Amino acid sequence: MSFKCSFALILGTWIVADTTSAQQQPRRQTPARPAVAISVAEATELTNGWALLAEGLFERAAAKAAQVLAAYPRSGAALQLALEAQLARNGAPAALDQYERWLGARTIEEPAALRRVANAMLREAATLKSDPAARIEALRALADDGDARAARDLAQVASKGQGAGARAVGATGDEGAVDALLVELKAGPGNPTRTIDALGASGSSRAIAPLVERLRDPRQEVRGAAVDALGKLGDAETAALVAPLLSDASLHVRVKAAGALLRLGDFSGLPILQELMASPSAAMRLDAAEALASRPDSAWLGLVTELARDPDPEIRAAAGRLMAPHDPEMARGVLGSLMSDENPAIRELASRGMGEALSDDLATLRRVMRNGHSLSRVRAAARVLVLTR
């Protein structure tokens, strides 16, 4: 029996029991009901609404919920019915609209109701075959929240062992997906930088030796990705293998090597980054800021703050993302202003950054849940689940 049917039966049984009790004991005075108890009239209307929903009559259930809310504007029980009707009709965005209409100008959230919307949003994202990263994060968030089906789906994606889905799972450290990525790195044709990035994010020590081999790749983008991944894996013993790349013919690789060495506790590449910090080119200063992000100090914060005011919106978007872990409010201000940029590529960059500048404020998370970028919506919804457990 579904939750909705159970709820309707519970309410219906309670009403019948109340009436039967009155018929059996006509001479006894009915005790006053607590002020917080739902009224018989409201309970009856809600029972009818849940019954309509259980029968699949979503439009009529939504109309019944609207009727009850008109009579009892602050009713949490009526809100739950309205949310379920909207979810059944039009999905999570419509349910979020319904919740915010109910909330109005009030600043006190209804955590259980918002949690229901966030859960539905994650479930919808978990079906997004077109956005593997958002799908994997949604499944991971649901699994962490105790959803056994999501955990099984996540394991199934990892078991396929190929493509963007496997890379996304591998980046979370799943051992089976890491195995698949290592096979892909060894045998896969084309540019392996995305596979290398996923291995760097995996935290798996088994990725170290294959990544070291890629330090000799003739393509600068592959060498740069490999050295960056080794830095993220954090094995200090690889510093001696990374250090020679400070003399690489490519500035891109030299900067990546300097940043990786900093992560590994080796400051030998710091002069390269300090020189770039003073470059007249904002793009080069941004490269330095990204490489130095693992060791933020006052000079670094000053540089990123300066870049966040750069005339180039792409530079501002990147600076906003860098600032997110240190000053989320400032980052949201920078990125929020870029989300209405006329250039869709800039809006995309800003949306991605907003997903990393999350706060613990439910109102702010609601706004991000309306973000045009699916991964940002997923991260905001996942944060709502964590905060409302």
Short mmCIF file of C-alpha atoms in Angstrom, two decimals:
data_model
loop_
_atom_site.label_atom_id
_atom_site.label_comp_id
_atom_site.label_asym_id
_atom_site.label_seq_id
_atom_site.Cartn_x
_atom_site.Cartn_y
_atom_site.Cartn_z
CA MET A 1 0.00 0.00 0.00
CA SER A 2 1.35 3.42 -0.94
CA PHE A 3 2.08 6.20 1.54
CA LYS A 4 -0.69 8.27 0.00
CA CYS A 5 -3.29 5.53 0.36
CA SER A 6 -2.10 4.80 3.90
CA PHE A 7 -2.39 8.46 4.81
CA ALA A 8 -5.93 8.61 3.40
CA LEU A 9 -6.97 5.46 5.26
CA ILE A 10 -5.49 6.75 8.50
CA LEU A 11 -7.38 10.00 8.23
CA GLY A 12 -10.56 8.21 7.15
CA THR A 13 -10.32 5.70 10.01
CA TRP A 14 -9.75 8.50 12.50
CA ILE A 15 -12.84 10.34 11.29
CA VAL A 16 -15.00 7.22 11.37
CA ALA A 17 -13.72 6.33 14.82
CA ASP A 18 -14.50 9.80 16.08
CA THR A 19 -18.07 9.61 14.71
CA THR A 20 -18.67 6.08 16.00
CA SER A 21 -17.49 7.07 19.44
CA ALA A 22 -19.98 9.90 19.51
CA GLN A 23 -22.87 7.59 18.46
CA GLN A 24 -22.06 4.96 21.07
CA GLN A 25 -21.82 7.45 23.93
CA PRO A 26 -24.46 10.14 23.21
CA ARG A 27 -24.76 11.24 26.83
CA ARG A 28 -21.06 11.81 27.45
CA GLN A 29 -19.58 15.21 26.76
CA THR A 30 -16.98 15.03 23.99
CA PRO A 31 -13.65 16.25 25.40
CA ALA A 32 -12.22 19.35 23.81
CA ARG A 33 -9.71 18.53 21.10
CA PRO A 34 -6.22 20.00 21.40
CA ALA A 35 -5.81 23.30 19.60
CA VAL A 36 -3.05 21.81 17.47
CA ALA A 37 -5.19 18.92 16.18
CA ILE A 38 -6.43 19.00 12.60
CA SER A 39 -10.15 19.72 12.31
CA VAL A 40 -12.62 17.09 11.11
CA ALA A 41 -13.54 19.30 8.14
CA GLU A 42 -9.92 19.74 7.03
CA ALA A 43 -9.14 16.06 7.59
CA THR A 44 -12.15 15.05 5.50
CA GLU A 45 -11.13 17.29 2.60
CA LEU A 46 -7.55 16.05 2.76
CA THR A 47 -8.71 12.44 2.78
CA ASN A 48 -10.67 13.11 -0.38
CA GLY A 49 -7.63 14.79 -1.95
CA TRP A 50 -5.30 11.89 -1.17
CA ALA A 51 -7.88 9.48 -2.55
CA LEU A 52 -7.98 11.42 -5.82
CA LEU A 53 -4.19 11.37 -5.97
CA ALA A 54 -4.09 7.63 -5.32
CA GLU A 55 -6.54 7.13 -8.21
CA GLY A 56 -4.27 9.08 -10.55
CA LEU A 57 -6.63 12.05 -10.79
CA PHE A 58 -3.82 14.56 -10.38
CA GLU A 59 -5.63 17.64 -11.66
CA ARG A 60 -8.53 17.09 -9.30
CA ALA A 61 -6.16 16.33 -6.42
CA ALA A 62 -4.32 19.61 -7.08
CA ALA A 63 -7.64 21.48 -7.17
CA LYS A 64 -8.67 19.90 -3.87
CA ALA A 65 -5.33 20.87 -2.31
CA ALA A 66 -5.81 24.44 -3.53
CA GLN A 67 -9.28 24.47 -2.01
CA VAL A 68 -8.00 23.28 1.37
CA LEU A 69 -5.13 25.78 1.29
CA ALA A 70 -7.59 28.58 0.55
CA ALA A 71 -9.48 27.63 3.70
CA TYR A 72 -6.40 26.83 5.79
CA PRO A 73 -3.52 28.89 4.30
CA ARG A 74 -0.91 27.74 6.82
CA SER A 75 -1.80 24.06 6.75
CA GLY A 76 1.29 21.90 6.47
CA ALA A 77 -0.86 18.85 5.73
CA ALA A 78 -2.53 20.62 2.82
CA LEU A 79 0.88 21.72 1.57
CA GLN A 80 2.03 18.10 1.48
CA LEU A 81 -0.97 17.14 -0.64
CA ALA A 82 -0.36 20.11 -2.96
CA LEU A 83 3.31 19.17 -3.36
CA GLU A 84 2.52 15.56 -4.22
CA ALA A 85 -0.07 16.67 -6.74
CA GLN A 86 2.41 19.01 -8.40
CA LEU A 87 5.14 16.37 -8.42
CA ALA A 88 2.77 13.92 -10.09
CA ARG A 89 1.60 16.48 -12.66
CA ASN A 90 4.67 18.52 -13.58
CA GLY A 91 7.68 17.40 -11.53
CA ALA A 92 10.03 18.99 -9.03
CA PRO A 93 10.20 22.53 -10.50
CA ALA A 94 6.41 22.84 -10.22
CA ALA A 95 6.52 21.52 -6.66
CA LEU A 96 9.17 24.10 -5.81
CA ASP A 97 6.88 26.79 -7.23
CA GLN A 98 4.06 25.47 -5.04
CA TYR A 99 6.25 25.47 -1.94
CA GLU A 100 7.40 29.05 -2.51
CA ARG A 101 3.83 30.24 -3.10
CA TRP A 102 2.86 28.67 0.20
CA LEU A 103 5.88 30.18 1.94
CA GLY A 104 5.18 33.67 0.62
CA ALA A 105 7.14 36.41 2.35
CA ARG A 106 7.83 34.38 5.47
CA THR A 107 11.44 33.62 6.35
CA ILE A 108 10.79 30.45 8.38
CA GLU A 109 11.17 27.44 6.12
CA GLU A 110 9.22 24.18 6.30
CA PRO A 111 12.20 21.76 6.19
CA ALA A 112 10.21 18.55 5.65
CA ALA A 113 8.36 20.02 2.67
CA LEU A 114 11.51 21.42 1.07
CA ARG A 115 13.24 18.10 1.67
CA ARG A 116 10.50 16.33 -0.28
CA VAL A 117 11.03 18.69 -3.22
CA ALA A 118 14.82 18.25 -3.08
CA ASN A 119 14.48 14.47 -3.00
CA ALA A 120 12.22 14.57 -6.06
CA MET A 121 14.65 16.87 -7.87
CA LEU A 122 17.48 14.41 -7.25
CA ARG A 123 15.37 11.51 -8.46
CA GLU A 124 14.63 13.35 -11.68
CA ALA A 125 18.32 14.20 -12.14
CA ALA A 126 19.21 10.54 -11.56
CA THR A 127 17.55 9.75 -14.89
CA LEU A 128 19.56 12.34 -16.86
CA LYS A 129 21.48 10.21 -19.34
CA SER A 130 22.50 13.44 -21.13
CA ASP A 131 24.40 14.76 -18.08
CA PRO A 132 26.38 11.89 -16.48
CA ALA A 133 28.07 14.09 -13.88
CA ALA A 134 24.74 15.41 -12.59
CA ARG A 135 23.24 11.92 -12.69
CA ILE A 136 26.07 10.40 -10.68
CA GLU A 137 26.01 13.16 -8.06
CA ALA A 138 22.25 12.76 -7.73
CA LEU A 139 22.56 8.99 -7.26
CA ARG A 140 25.40 9.48 -4.79
CA ALA A 141 23.36 11.99 -2.75
CA LEU A 142 20.33 9.68 -2.68
CA ALA A 143 22.47 6.67 -1.75
CA ASP A 144 24.13 8.63 1.06
CA ASP A 145 20.63 9.48 2.28
CA GLY A 146 19.81 5.79 2.60
CA ASP A 147 18.16 5.14 -0.77
CA ALA A 148 18.96 1.49 -1.58
CA ARG A 149 17.70 1.73 -5.16
CA ALA A 150 20.02 4.66 -5.88
CA ALA A 151 22.94 2.70 -4.43
CA ARG A 152 22.16 -0.20 -6.79
CA ASP A 153 21.86 2.13 -9.78
CA LEU A 154 25.19 3.73 -8.90
CA ALA A 155 26.88 0.33 -8.77
CA GLN A 156 25.33 -0.59 -12.11
CA VAL A 157 26.72 2.54 -13.79
CA ALA A 158 30.17 1.74 -12.42
CA SER A 159 29.96 -1.86 -13.62
CA LYS A 160 29.51 -0.77 -17.25
CA GLY A 161 33.06 0.52 -17.10
CA GLN A 162 33.11 3.00 -19.95
CA GLY A 163 32.25 6.51 -21.02
CA ALA A 164 31.28 9.59 -19.09
CA GLY A 165 29.28 7.63 -16.52
CA ALA A 166 32.26 5.49 -15.56
CA ARG A 167 34.46 8.60 -15.34
CA ALA A 168 31.96 10.29 -13.05
CA VAL A 169 31.73 7.25 -10.76
CA GLY A 170 35.49 6.74 -10.86
CA ALA A 171 36.01 10.31 -9.71
CA THR A 172 34.16 9.41 -6.50
CA GLY A 173 36.74 6.69 -5.75
CA ASP A 174 34.66 3.63 -6.65
CA GLU A 175 37.22 0.85 -7.07
CA GLY A 176 35.40 -0.94 -9.87
CA ALA A 177 35.12 2.26 -11.87
CA VAL A 178 38.78 3.05 -11.23
CA ASP A 179 39.67 -0.34 -12.73
CA ALA A 180 37.66 0.55 -15.82
CA LEU A 181 39.34 3.94 -16.10
CA LEU A 182 42.78 2.38 -15.91
CA VAL A 183 41.87 0.04 -18.76
CA GLU A 184 40.48 2.98 -20.72
CA LEU A 185 43.64 5.02 -20.13
CA LYS A 186 45.84 2.18 -21.34
CA ALA A 187 43.86 1.17 -24.40
CA GLY A 188 41.61 4.05 -25.28
CA PRO A 189 42.35 6.10 -28.41
CA GLY A 190 42.10 9.86 -28.66
CA ASN A 191 42.67 12.47 -26.00
CA PRO A 192 42.67 10.87 -22.52
CA THR A 193 42.60 14.11 -20.48
CA ARG A 194 39.10 13.54 -19.06
CA THR A 195 40.01 10.02 -17.99
CA ILE A 196 43.17 11.39 -16.38
CA ASP A 197 41.16 14.07 -14.56
CA ALA A 198 38.79 11.43 -13.17
CA LEU A 199 41.71 9.31 -11.96
CA GLY A 200 43.19 12.34 -10.24
CA ALA A 201 39.92 12.94 -8.43
CA SER A 202 39.55 9.26 -7.48
CA GLY A 203 42.18 9.29 -4.74
CA SER A 204 43.32 5.82 -5.84
CA SER A 205 47.01 5.06 -5.44
CA ARG A 206 46.67 2.51 -8.25
CA ALA A 207 46.43 5.40 -10.70
CA ILE A 208 49.90 6.74 -9.88
CA ALA A 209 52.04 4.50 -12.10
CA PRO A 210 49.85 4.88 -15.23
CA LEU A 211 49.77 8.66 -14.72
CA VAL A 212 53.57 8.82 -14.37
CA GLU A 213 53.81 7.12 -17.77
CA ARG A 214 51.73 9.96 -19.24
CA LEU A 215 54.28 12.55 -18.11
CA ARG A 216 56.22 11.58 -21.24
CA ASP A 217 53.28 12.05 -23.61
CA PRO A 218 54.17 14.30 -26.58
CA ARG A 219 50.99 16.34 -26.13
CA GLN A 220 51.27 19.22 -23.68
CA GLU A 221 47.62 18.98 -22.62
CA VAL A 222 48.10 15.34 -21.64
CA ARG A 223 51.32 16.01 -19.73
CA GLY A 224 49.62 18.92 -17.97
CA ALA A 225 46.59 16.81 -17.02
CA ALA A 226 48.81 13.97 -15.76
CA VAL A 227 50.98 16.16 -13.58
CA ASP A 228 47.92 17.93 -12.20
CA ALA A 229 46.30 14.57 -11.38
CA LEU A 230 49.43 13.39 -9.55
CA GLY A 231 49.32 16.52 -7.46
CA LYS A 232 45.70 15.82 -6.50
CA LEU A 233 46.51 12.24 -5.55
CA GLY A 234 48.90 13.67 -2.98
CA ASP A 235 51.63 11.03 -2.81
CA ALA A 236 54.71 13.01 -1.75
CA GLU A 237 57.01 10.38 -3.24
CA THR A 238 55.92 11.42 -6.74
CA ALA A 239 57.35 14.94 -6.26
CA ALA A 240 60.73 13.80 -7.59
CA LEU A 241 59.01 12.59 -10.77
CA VAL A 242 57.03 15.80 -11.19
CA ALA A 243 59.90 18.23 -10.55
CA PRO A 244 61.61 17.77 -13.96
CA LEU A 245 58.51 19.16 -15.63
CA LEU A 246 59.31 22.58 -14.16
CA SER A 247 61.68 22.78 -17.13
CA ASP A 248 59.14 21.58 -19.70
CA ALA A 249 59.05 23.42 -23.02
CA SER A 250 55.37 24.28 -22.42
CA LEU A 251 54.47 27.08 -19.98
CA HIS A 252 51.16 25.32 -19.44
CA VAL A 253 52.93 22.21 -18.21
CA ARG A 254 55.40 24.20 -16.09
CA VAL A 255 52.55 25.96 -14.29
CA LYS A 256 50.68 22.70 -13.72
CA ALA A 257 53.86 21.12 -12.38
CA ALA A 258 54.45 24.01 -10.00
CA GLY A 259 50.88 23.73 -8.69
CA ALA A 260 51.17 19.96 -8.31
CA LEU A 261 54.41 20.27 -6.38
CA LEU A 262 52.78 22.72 -3.96
CA ARG A 263 50.10 20.13 -3.25
CA LEU A 264 52.89 17.63 -2.59
CA GLY A 265 54.67 19.95 -0.16
CA ASP A 266 57.44 20.98 -2.55
CA PHE A 267 57.89 24.74 -3.08
CA SER A 268 60.50 24.53 -5.85
CA GLY A 269 58.02 25.75 -8.47
CA LEU A 270 56.88 28.76 -6.44
CA PRO A 271 59.09 31.29 -8.31
CA ILE A 272 57.31 30.41 -11.56
CA LEU A 273 53.93 31.12 -10.01
CA GLN A 274 55.06 34.29 -8.24
CA GLU A 275 56.31 35.66 -11.56
CA LEU A 276 52.96 34.89 -13.18
CA MET A 277 51.10 36.65 -10.36
CA ALA A 278 52.65 39.92 -11.55
CA SER A 279 51.93 39.32 -15.24
CA PRO A 280 50.11 42.06 -17.15
CA SER A 281 47.91 39.29 -18.60
CA ALA A 282 44.83 38.53 -16.51
CA ALA A 283 44.70 35.05 -18.04
CA MET A 284 48.22 34.30 -16.81
CA ARG A 285 47.45 35.71 -13.37
CA LEU A 286 44.43 33.41 -13.29
CA ASP A 287 46.64 30.42 -14.17
CA ALA A 288 48.84 31.34 -11.21
CA ALA A 289 45.82 31.70 -8.91
CA GLU A 290 44.52 28.27 -9.92
CA ALA A 291 47.92 26.66 -9.34
CA LEU A 292 48.26 28.35 -5.94
CA ALA A 293 44.72 27.49 -4.79
CA SER A 294 45.96 24.64 -2.60
CA ARG A 295 48.01 27.14 -0.53
CA PRO A 296 45.79 30.22 -0.20
CA ASP A 297 47.28 33.15 1.70
CA SER A 298 46.54 36.88 1.87
CA ALA A 299 48.38 37.53 -1.40
CA TRP A 300 46.39 34.83 -3.13
CA LEU A 301 43.10 36.17 -1.79
CA GLY A 302 44.05 39.64 -2.97
CA LEU A 303 44.84 38.31 -6.44
CA VAL A 304 41.55 36.42 -6.74
CA THR A 305 39.58 39.41 -5.48
CA GLU A 306 41.26 41.54 -8.14
CA LEU A 307 40.47 38.96 -10.83
CA ALA A 308 36.83 38.90 -9.72
CA ARG A 309 36.63 42.54 -10.87
CA ASP A 310 38.33 41.96 -14.23
CA PRO A 311 36.49 43.30 -17.32
CA ASP A 312 36.56 39.84 -18.91
CA PRO A 313 33.49 37.89 -17.65
CA GLU A 314 35.26 34.56 -18.19
CA ILE A 315 38.03 35.66 -15.82
CA ARG A 316 35.45 36.83 -13.27
CA ALA A 317 33.60 33.51 -13.47
CA ALA A 318 36.79 31.53 -12.86
CA ALA A 319 37.74 33.81 -9.97
CA GLY A 320 34.30 33.36 -8.44
CA ARG A 321 34.74 29.60 -8.48
CA LEU A 322 38.16 29.89 -6.84
CA MET A 323 36.73 32.15 -4.13
CA ALA A 324 33.77 29.86 -3.35
CA PRO A 325 35.44 27.76 -0.60
CA HIS A 326 36.85 30.85 1.13
CA ASP A 327 34.16 33.51 0.74
CA PRO A 328 30.92 31.91 -0.53
CA GLU A 329 28.94 35.12 -0.19
CA MET A 330 31.35 37.06 -2.39
CA ALA A 331 31.50 34.19 -4.86
CA ARG A 332 27.69 34.08 -5.11
CA GLY A 333 27.66 37.82 -5.76
CA VAL A 334 30.20 37.55 -8.58
CA LEU A 335 28.68 34.46 -10.14
CA GLY A 336 25.09 35.57 -9.68
CA SER A 337 25.72 38.72 -11.70
CA LEU A 338 27.13 36.58 -14.53
CA MET A 339 24.19 34.21 -14.71
CA SER A 340 22.28 36.76 -16.76
CA ASP A 341 25.18 37.41 -19.14
CA GLU A 342 24.20 37.53 -22.82
CA ASN A 343 26.85 34.90 -23.64
CA PRO A 344 25.51 31.38 -22.90
CA ALA A 345 29.05 30.08 -22.33
CA ILE A 346 29.53 32.62 -19.54
CA ARG A 347 26.18 31.70 -18.02
CA GLU A 348 27.29 28.07 -18.06
CA LEU A 349 30.56 28.89 -16.28
CA ALA A 350 28.72 30.97 -13.68
CA SER A 351 26.14 28.23 -13.12
CA ARG A 352 28.86 25.65 -12.52
CA GLY A 353 30.51 27.95 -10.02
CA MET A 354 27.25 28.54 -8.16
CA GLY A 355 27.08 24.81 -7.53
CA GLU A 356 30.34 25.11 -5.57
CA ALA A 357 29.41 28.27 -3.66
CA LEU A 358 26.65 26.66 -1.63
CA SER A 359 25.66 27.87 1.81
CA ASP A 360 23.68 26.38 4.69
CA ASP A 361 20.85 28.83 4.09
CA LEU A 362 17.77 27.07 2.75
CA ALA A 363 16.51 30.18 0.97
CA THR A 364 19.80 30.46 -0.92
CA LEU A 365 19.72 26.77 -1.77
CA ARG A 366 16.20 27.18 -3.13
CA ARG A 367 17.47 29.82 -5.53
CA VAL A 368 20.28 27.55 -6.71
CA MET A 369 17.73 24.74 -7.19
CA ARG A 370 16.29 26.98 -9.93
CA ASN A 371 19.70 27.22 -11.60
CA GLY A 372 19.86 26.51 -15.31
CA HIS A 373 22.85 24.21 -14.77
CA SER A 374 21.78 20.70 -13.79
CA LEU A 375 24.86 19.93 -11.69
CA SER A 376 24.33 23.09 -9.64
CA ARG A 377 20.70 22.12 -9.02
CA VAL A 378 21.78 18.66 -7.93
CA ARG A 379 24.36 19.98 -5.50
CA ALA A 380 21.87 22.40 -3.95
CA ALA A 381 19.22 19.68 -3.59
CA ALA A 382 21.80 17.31 -2.09
CA ARG A 383 22.76 19.98 0.43
CA VAL A 384 19.10 20.38 1.40
CA LEU A 385 18.93 16.66 2.16
CA VAL A 386 22.00 16.90 4.40
CA LEU A 387 20.64 19.93 6.28
CA THR A 388 17.16 18.45 6.83
CA ARG A 389 18.10 14.98 8.07
#
